[in-house]
Amino acid sequence: MLLEMKGIVMEFGPVRAVDNVDFTVHPGEIVGLLGENGAGKSTLMNVLAGTYPPVGGEIFLDGKKVRFNSAKQAMQHGIRFIHQELNLCDDLKVFENLFLAEELRTKFGLLDKKEMIRRSREAFERMKVDIDPEAVVETLQPAEKQLVEIARALLFKCELIIMDEPSTALSTHEIENLFEIMRQLREDGVSFIYISHKMPELFEICDNYSVLRDGRLIASGKFSDTNEHAITELMLGHQLADDSFADKQYRGTEEVVLSVRNLCGANFRNVSFDLHKGEIIAITGLQGSGRDTLADALFGAVTCTSGEVHLNGKHMKNGSPIIRHMKAGIAMVPRARKERGILNTLSIYDNTSMGFLNTKFKGGLINIKEEQKRFERQTKTLKVKTDNPRNPITSLSGGNQQKVILGRWLETEADVLLFDNPTQGIDVGTKYEIYHLILRLAEAGKAIIVFSAEFPEIHKVADSCMVLYKGQVNAVLSREEMSEKLVMYYSTGANLEGEKHA
């Protein structure tokens, strides 16, 4: 037995986040740790990694009782934690982040930068990714930052690697490379604890599973002895009706809310479409397709080089600040929640209010009673789980943080809602809540664009799907035409004759 956690208890004030949990890992085993957002997964792993001292329980590593008072102590015992939320220093170089607090030195006591850069390159080559060790981290894309986090864990000899949603920002190819490395390390006796909300990944890479619900261990077993529906039911405590999206009806009207003509930017060109009131369009494509940049451009976060955007018949001038787009009636639930969505120094309360204050507030004193009403309205509508709205936003689970961001934008009463990877790092139950919310918003007349690379997500909500390849629209599929095979076909640049675009 490599790891044995017995009767672990972790409390935050009156809240018991982990309640007498037993958890084990054998050498060379990949264990999937499952549960809804807020089930206690990350808290349990933070106890193991030395971030939180447990209120009760014991931890045994290789049969010996251990107690970690810091993450450094856990690392010295061969435990590495790749966090869901990126923990990199943006103003340092990549290799400096990789060796942070574990720097290599020459025999004269000086930093051995050459050796650290060499080892960093080796790690990236092993992962089959092209990242410059001397690049400053703030210049990297979110997916590249995630790969740097993974490389940091692989650089040093370890017995147990904890991965909390490691594939959230990665492309299919990068995930395949990651799994290949994990299998190689498993053969060498390295064990993994893999936390993910993506069921296909869990069934592909994991040997065994443990399910947490409301801080308690509900079940453990082998993935080979179960299926996705059974696992989902264990996580939620009830069955999840997946057929509720099958009879989705088109709610669009003839009224065009957003008109885009020949829009060109840094990573996309000649994009044109009309978005009608009550319509949901999905825009998809592989990493590098221009999907992310197009989302930012429609929100006014990046400047376009040419083309036109009209909102409710009014021309949106290119280069207009984001605040003008917001006040005109465009809202965006952004990808990469930690970096682009939440204001982590502010409370839950303030994070909910920011959309209204930036678009509807006329100045003067903030009406506390009205602010309280807004908060209560959105927490009730979105079922946000929080005991104290004055707590920092970072005290919430990822799913509840995403609900707060949604609530923030619903208060702006925007006509156009852009959902950019809206269920990133969110459990299956919360995902379905968000899908149903998107459908209700369309029924209420909102015009919606969902940017996503996940076909099951697209098929649940979209009326049509625009597929990008190398910045261009390669196909537009109606709901009846949509299939995972066809979407992937166009995403790779193919057309119906089997040719490739240059």
XYZ file of C-alpha atoms in Angstrom:
502
model
C 0.000 0.000 0.000
C 1.506 3.321 -1.084
C -1.034 5.644 0.528
C -3.631 5.102 3.211
C -5.756 7.944 4.559
C -7.888 6.908 7.533
C -10.858 8.824 8.928
C -9.784 12.196 7.520
C -11.813 15.142 8.809
C -11.400 18.721 7.579
C -13.489 21.658 8.773
C -13.670 25.321 7.851
C -15.467 26.978 10.762
C -18.884 25.313 11.058
C -18.574 23.652 7.624
C -17.287 20.060 7.546
C -15.765 19.780 4.074
C -14.363 16.253 4.555
C -16.168 13.859 6.881
C -14.294 10.720 8.075
C -12.989 9.729 4.652
C -10.872 6.614 4.054
C -8.859 6.652 0.849
C -6.143 4.325 -0.489
C -3.733 4.163 -3.430
C -1.495 1.246 -4.416
C 1.887 1.530 -6.197
C 1.544 1.924 -9.953
C -2.192 2.660 -9.735
C -4.254 5.475 -11.254
C -7.238 6.283 -9.045
C -10.035 8.510 -10.301
C -11.401 10.761 -7.549
C -14.938 11.807 -8.469
C -17.664 14.023 -7.076
C -19.610 17.186 -7.731
C -18.054 20.612 -7.195
C -17.949 21.100 -3.443
C -17.949 17.350 -2.708
C -14.607 17.641 -0.903
C -12.206 16.290 -3.548
C -9.796 19.221 -3.665
C -9.953 19.675 0.109
C -9.029 16.029 0.696
C -6.126 16.353 -1.730
C -4.976 19.596 -0.097
C -4.814 17.715 3.204
C -2.667 15.051 1.556
C -0.449 17.686 -0.082
C 0.204 19.524 3.177
C -1.850 22.634 2.425
C -4.344 21.986 5.250
C -3.618 20.138 8.514
C -6.570 17.764 9.082
C -8.841 18.169 12.098
C -8.903 14.399 12.489
C -7.597 11.203 10.936
C -4.247 9.729 9.972
C -2.112 9.464 6.836
C 0.234 6.568 6.113
C 2.795 6.615 3.312
C 4.561 3.328 2.532
C 3.170 2.039 5.830
C 4.658 4.867 7.904
C 2.518 7.479 9.628
C 3.186 10.982 8.291
C 1.920 14.472 8.966
C 2.678 17.280 6.556
C 2.701 20.872 7.791
C 3.550 22.330 4.409
C 3.451 21.524 0.701
C 7.245 21.404 0.723
C 7.206 18.551 3.249
C 4.760 16.613 1.072
C 6.996 17.154 -1.970
C 10.005 15.902 0.004
C 8.036 12.679 0.559
C 7.443 12.296 -3.177
C 3.953 13.839 -3.482
C 3.324 16.368 -6.249
C 0.076 18.288 -6.749
C -0.981 19.739 -10.113
C -3.745 22.142 -9.098
C -6.859 22.923 -11.104
C -6.219 26.624 -10.653
C -2.871 27.633 -12.115
C -0.199 28.465 -9.537
C 2.468 30.075 -11.683
C 4.320 33.350 -11.264
C 3.455 35.279 -14.412
C 6.427 37.638 -14.211
C 8.992 34.804 -14.036
C 10.353 32.755 -16.917
C 9.112 29.223 -17.562
C 12.241 27.491 -16.264
C 12.224 29.706 -13.156
C 8.681 28.546 -12.423
C 9.608 24.916 -12.984
C 12.426 25.041 -10.443
C 10.860 27.539 -8.028
C 12.054 26.740 -4.453
C 14.039 23.821 -5.899
C 16.648 25.710 -7.897
C 19.784 23.962 -9.133
C 23.125 25.493 -8.178
C 26.694 25.242 -9.380
C 29.515 24.062 -7.114
C 30.128 27.744 -6.391
C 26.585 28.230 -5.060
C 25.352 30.213 -8.059
C 22.112 29.433 -9.903
C 22.791 26.883 -12.632
C 20.527 28.419 -15.261
C 21.994 26.389 -18.130
C 21.198 23.081 -16.436
C 17.704 24.188 -15.418
C 16.950 25.310 -18.987
C 18.344 22.023 -20.363
C 16.213 19.900 -18.031
C 13.165 22.040 -18.792
C 13.629 21.426 -22.521
C 13.972 17.702 -21.861
C 10.694 17.676 -19.936
C 8.841 19.481 -22.731
C 10.353 17.197 -25.373
C 9.167 14.212 -23.375
C 5.685 15.746 -23.306
C 5.942 16.478 -27.061
C 5.136 20.163 -26.645
C 6.963 23.210 -27.937
C 7.376 25.683 -25.078
C 10.417 27.940 -24.716
C 11.882 27.536 -21.185
C 13.104 31.141 -21.358
C 9.706 32.631 -22.234
C 7.998 34.782 -19.608
C 4.925 32.923 -18.307
C 2.524 35.839 -18.797
C 3.090 35.564 -22.570
C 1.790 31.971 -22.667
C -1.707 30.806 -23.551
C -3.785 29.100 -20.788
C -3.157 25.662 -22.343
C 0.584 26.269 -22.335
C 0.461 27.356 -18.699
C -1.341 24.140 -17.824
C 1.419 22.173 -19.561
C 4.029 24.059 -17.538
C 2.209 22.995 -14.350
C 2.297 19.385 -15.517
C 5.989 19.609 -16.494
C 6.830 20.882 -13.005
C 5.449 17.690 -11.500
C 7.280 15.494 -13.996
C 10.679 17.133 -13.508
C 11.369 15.626 -10.121
C 11.335 12.049 -8.914
C 8.090 11.314 -7.087
C 5.904 8.427 -5.967
C 2.462 10.028 -6.197
C 1.153 12.731 -8.527
C -2.206 14.392 -7.825
C -3.842 15.857 -10.934
C -6.830 18.149 -10.382
C -8.568 18.744 -13.742
C -5.259 18.712 -15.670
C -6.834 18.495 -19.133
C -9.258 21.419 -18.876
C -7.323 23.709 -21.233
C -5.586 21.011 -23.296
C -6.266 19.917 -26.861
C -7.079 16.306 -27.732
C -3.506 15.742 -28.936
C -2.029 17.178 -25.735
C -4.304 14.986 -23.602
C -3.176 11.911 -25.537
C 0.464 12.849 -24.871
C -0.298 13.349 -21.180
C -1.946 9.927 -20.920
C 1.015 8.322 -22.682
C 3.383 9.831 -20.096
C 1.117 8.720 -17.247
C 1.113 5.135 -18.534
C 4.906 5.152 -18.817
C 5.286 6.421 -15.253
C 2.728 3.890 -14.001
C 4.932 1.114 -15.402
C 7.795 2.583 -13.339
C 5.659 2.348 -10.185
C 4.469 5.963 -9.982
C 0.865 6.338 -8.790
C -1.690 8.985 -9.724
C -4.820 10.483 -8.236
C -6.785 11.870 -11.174
C -9.616 14.341 -10.586
C -11.796 15.118 -13.590
C -15.403 15.741 -14.596
C -14.791 14.271 -18.059
C -16.108 10.717 -17.921
C -14.460 9.419 -21.114
C -11.049 10.471 -19.745
C -11.627 8.734 -16.433
C -12.662 5.472 -18.056
C -9.704 5.637 -20.449
C -6.856 6.341 -18.033
C -7.945 5.254 -14.530
C -7.854 1.803 -12.925
C -10.084 2.391 -9.892
C -12.447 5.068 -8.623
C -13.549 6.652 -5.345
C -16.661 8.831 -5.221
C -17.188 11.643 -2.706
C -20.538 13.298 -2.012
C -21.082 16.044 0.561
C -17.659 15.372 2.042
C -18.219 11.628 2.543
C -16.859 8.612 0.703
C -19.842 7.062 -1.082
C -18.288 4.236 -3.085
C -15.055 2.760 -4.459
C -14.441 0.186 -7.158
C -13.000 -0.658 -10.550
C -13.910 1.318 -13.649
C -14.085 -1.953 -15.570
C -17.030 -3.006 -13.378
C -19.213 0.080 -13.911
C -20.427 2.615 -16.495
C -20.904 6.378 -16.852
C -24.567 6.388 -15.810
C -23.857 4.415 -12.613
C -20.936 6.690 -11.682
C -23.025 9.810 -12.340
C -25.817 8.488 -10.131
C -23.307 7.841 -7.318
C -21.984 11.408 -7.626
C -25.408 13.072 -7.640
C -27.366 10.692 -5.419
C -30.069 10.464 -8.098
C -30.491 9.703 -11.779
C -29.770 12.358 -14.378
C -32.226 12.549 -17.274
C -30.105 13.031 -20.394
C -33.089 12.801 -22.753
C -34.445 16.194 -21.643
C -32.495 17.874 -24.483
C -33.618 15.506 -27.239
C -36.778 17.461 -28.124
C -35.112 20.896 -28.166
C -37.136 23.303 -30.297
C -35.864 26.266 -32.303
C -36.907 29.477 -30.531
C -35.348 31.979 -32.925
C -37.354 34.754 -34.501
C -36.793 36.747 -37.708
C -35.285 39.624 -35.697
C -31.494 39.827 -36.150
C -29.806 40.932 -32.927
C -26.151 40.535 -33.916
C -24.893 40.779 -37.491
C -21.239 39.995 -38.282
C -19.812 40.629 -41.749
C -16.359 39.653 -43.043
C -14.787 40.015 -39.611
C -11.013 39.587 -39.576
C -8.562 39.540 -36.695
C -5.247 38.125 -35.522
C -6.336 34.463 -35.730
C -9.525 34.528 -37.819
C -10.692 35.963 -41.126
C -13.838 36.589 -43.156
C -16.261 35.421 -40.477
C -19.891 36.259 -41.260
C -23.157 35.237 -39.608
C -26.479 36.540 -38.278
C -27.653 35.764 -34.749
C -31.411 36.009 -34.211
C -33.413 36.725 -31.103
C -33.969 33.466 -29.225
C -31.320 31.608 -31.254
C -28.343 29.623 -29.934
C -25.323 29.281 -32.229
C -22.354 27.119 -31.252
C -18.906 28.021 -32.551
C -16.348 25.238 -32.357
C -12.920 24.237 -33.631
C -9.682 22.711 -32.448
C -7.065 24.662 -30.532
C -5.616 27.292 -32.866
C -8.775 27.474 -34.972
C -9.376 31.096 -33.938
C -12.347 30.237 -31.730
C -10.926 31.891 -28.607
C -9.844 35.077 -30.361
C -13.186 35.415 -32.141
C -14.986 35.206 -28.804
C -12.790 37.984 -27.411
C -13.303 40.089 -30.527
C -17.103 39.906 -30.343
C -16.896 41.114 -26.759
C -14.555 43.949 -27.737
C -11.584 42.580 -25.808
C -9.373 42.483 -28.926
C -9.318 44.754 -31.959
C -10.331 43.454 -35.378
C -8.382 44.341 -38.517
C -11.454 44.648 -40.748
C -15.120 43.759 -41.030
C -18.250 44.991 -39.295
C -20.372 44.095 -36.283
C -23.905 45.448 -35.843
C -25.836 45.073 -32.595
C -29.574 45.726 -32.862
C -28.881 47.597 -36.091
C -26.196 49.844 -34.588
C -22.628 49.652 -35.862
C -20.130 48.649 -33.171
C -17.061 50.676 -33.989
C -13.873 48.617 -34.233
C -11.556 49.278 -31.315
C -14.347 50.407 -29.006
C -13.554 49.651 -25.349
C -15.125 46.624 -23.692
C -17.310 48.853 -21.506
C -19.068 50.177 -24.644
C -19.868 46.625 -25.749
C -21.133 45.819 -22.259
C -23.361 48.881 -22.088
C -24.639 48.212 -25.617
C -25.935 44.823 -24.504
C -23.197 42.193 -24.965
C -22.232 40.003 -22.011
C -19.568 37.330 -21.803
C -19.022 34.386 -19.480
C -15.300 33.909 -20.194
C -13.076 30.853 -20.417
C -10.270 30.332 -17.882
C -12.409 31.329 -14.894
C -9.571 32.154 -12.483
C -7.655 34.391 -14.876
C -10.521 35.995 -16.802
C -13.706 35.630 -14.779
C -13.533 36.016 -11.038
C -12.133 39.002 -9.184
C -10.326 36.930 -6.573
C -9.593 39.789 -4.173
C -13.307 40.634 -3.868
C -16.130 38.905 -2.056
C -18.854 36.707 -3.530
C -21.218 39.621 -3.003
C -19.038 42.098 -4.929
C -18.312 39.644 -7.740
C -22.063 39.274 -8.304
C -22.583 43.055 -8.439
C -19.781 43.994 -10.837
C -21.796 43.491 -14.046
C -24.648 45.739 -12.891
C -22.318 48.399 -11.481
C -20.385 48.590 -14.756
C -23.408 48.783 -17.052
C -26.487 50.065 -15.207
C -25.216 52.056 -12.238
C -25.753 55.803 -12.659
C -23.308 56.958 -10.019
C -23.728 58.286 -6.502
C -24.115 55.937 -3.543
C -24.630 52.217 -3.965
C -28.038 51.111 -2.695
C -27.187 48.280 -0.280
C -30.771 46.965 -0.204
C -30.931 46.765 -3.991
C -27.528 45.081 -4.067
C -28.789 42.507 -1.543
C -31.863 41.868 -3.712
C -29.680 41.269 -6.778
C -27.529 38.817 -4.887
C -30.490 36.906 -3.445
C -32.214 36.824 -6.831
C -29.230 35.279 -8.594
C -28.248 32.847 -5.821
C -31.834 31.567 -5.795
C -32.087 31.342 -9.596
C -28.700 29.656 -10.010
C -28.693 27.676 -6.733
C -25.343 29.063 -5.579
C -24.131 27.246 -2.465
C -22.624 29.759 -0.040
C -22.959 30.261 3.687
C -21.681 33.839 3.742
C -21.680 36.180 0.706
C -19.004 38.312 2.362
C -16.492 35.463 2.024
C -13.945 35.759 -0.804
C -15.041 34.329 -4.155
C -12.139 31.868 -3.934
C -13.856 30.157 -0.980
C -16.407 28.681 -3.407
C -16.010 25.550 -5.501
C -15.348 26.008 -9.229
C -18.962 25.295 -10.162
C -20.314 27.854 -7.715
C -17.769 30.428 -8.884
C -19.067 29.906 -12.422
C -22.644 30.413 -11.222
C -21.644 33.724 -9.625
C -20.139 34.862 -12.938
C -23.359 33.862 -14.711
C -25.403 35.781 -12.169
C -23.196 38.827 -12.638
C -24.043 38.975 -16.337
C -27.717 38.116 -15.988
C -28.107 41.309 -13.951
C -26.981 43.382 -16.943
C -30.046 42.234 -18.944
C -27.825 41.962 -22.042
C -29.396 41.056 -25.396
C -26.426 38.951 -26.556
C -24.790 36.397 -24.260
C -21.419 34.884 -25.149
C -20.643 31.660 -23.279
C -16.967 30.816 -23.783
C -16.301 27.246 -22.604
C -19.012 27.735 -19.937
C -18.701 24.363 -18.177
C -14.903 24.227 -17.888
C -13.924 22.268 -14.762
C -17.535 21.823 -13.642
C -19.240 18.667 -12.400
C -21.915 16.925 -14.443
C -24.833 18.076 -12.268
C -23.871 21.759 -12.516
C -23.231 21.355 -16.246
C -26.835 20.286 -16.766
C -28.058 23.226 -14.687
C -26.118 25.585 -16.965
C -27.410 23.870 -20.133
C -31.004 24.270 -18.944
C -30.304 27.903 -18.029
C -28.985 28.584 -21.555
C -32.163 27.082 -23.037
C -34.383 29.139 -20.708
C -32.527 32.318 -21.656
C -33.105 31.580 -25.345
C -36.798 30.972 -24.663
C -36.855 34.400 -22.982
C -35.546 35.964 -26.203
C -31.819 36.214 -25.536
C -29.474 35.724 -28.491
C -26.717 33.315 -27.476
C -23.357 32.105 -28.789
C -21.698 29.120 -27.094
C -17.989 28.663 -27.819
C -17.075 25.066 -27.037
C -14.936 22.140 -28.200
C -17.186 19.521 -26.562
C -19.724 18.053 -28.995
C -22.104 16.646 -26.316
C -22.359 20.185 -24.930
C -22.958 21.674 -28.371
C -25.636 19.123 -29.257
C -27.557 19.709 -26.026
C -28.116 23.428 -26.579
C -27.283 24.626 -30.092
C -29.633 25.331 -32.992
C -26.699 25.359 -35.406
C -22.950 24.881 -35.270
C -20.236 26.908 -36.998
C -16.962 24.986 -37.384
C -13.714 26.950 -37.662
C -10.479 25.715 -39.189
C -7.354 27.885 -39.197
C -9.414 30.992 -38.585
C -11.990 30.422 -41.315
C -15.550 29.112 -41.283
C -15.223 25.622 -42.774
C -18.852 24.579 -42.295
C -22.166 25.637 -40.778
C -24.291 22.695 -39.648
C -27.966 22.756 -38.748
C -29.124 20.868 -35.662
C -30.335 18.030 -37.886
C -26.931 17.785 -39.606
C -24.833 17.882 -36.438
C -22.903 14.776 -35.459
C -19.665 14.345 -33.533
C -18.032 12.675 -36.525
C -18.985 15.474 -38.921
C -17.952 18.255 -36.526
C -14.531 16.628 -36.078
C -14.318 16.107 -39.843
C -14.671 19.813 -40.522
C -12.562 20.796 -37.482
C -9.550 19.060 -39.046
C -9.930 21.031 -42.277
C -11.579 18.339 -44.375
C -14.485 18.897 -46.712
C -17.031 16.483 -48.170
C -14.647 15.483 -50.979
C -12.066 14.456 -48.414
C -9.676 17.267 -49.338
C -7.663 19.390 -46.966
C -7.628 23.147 -46.929
C -4.224 24.668 -47.577
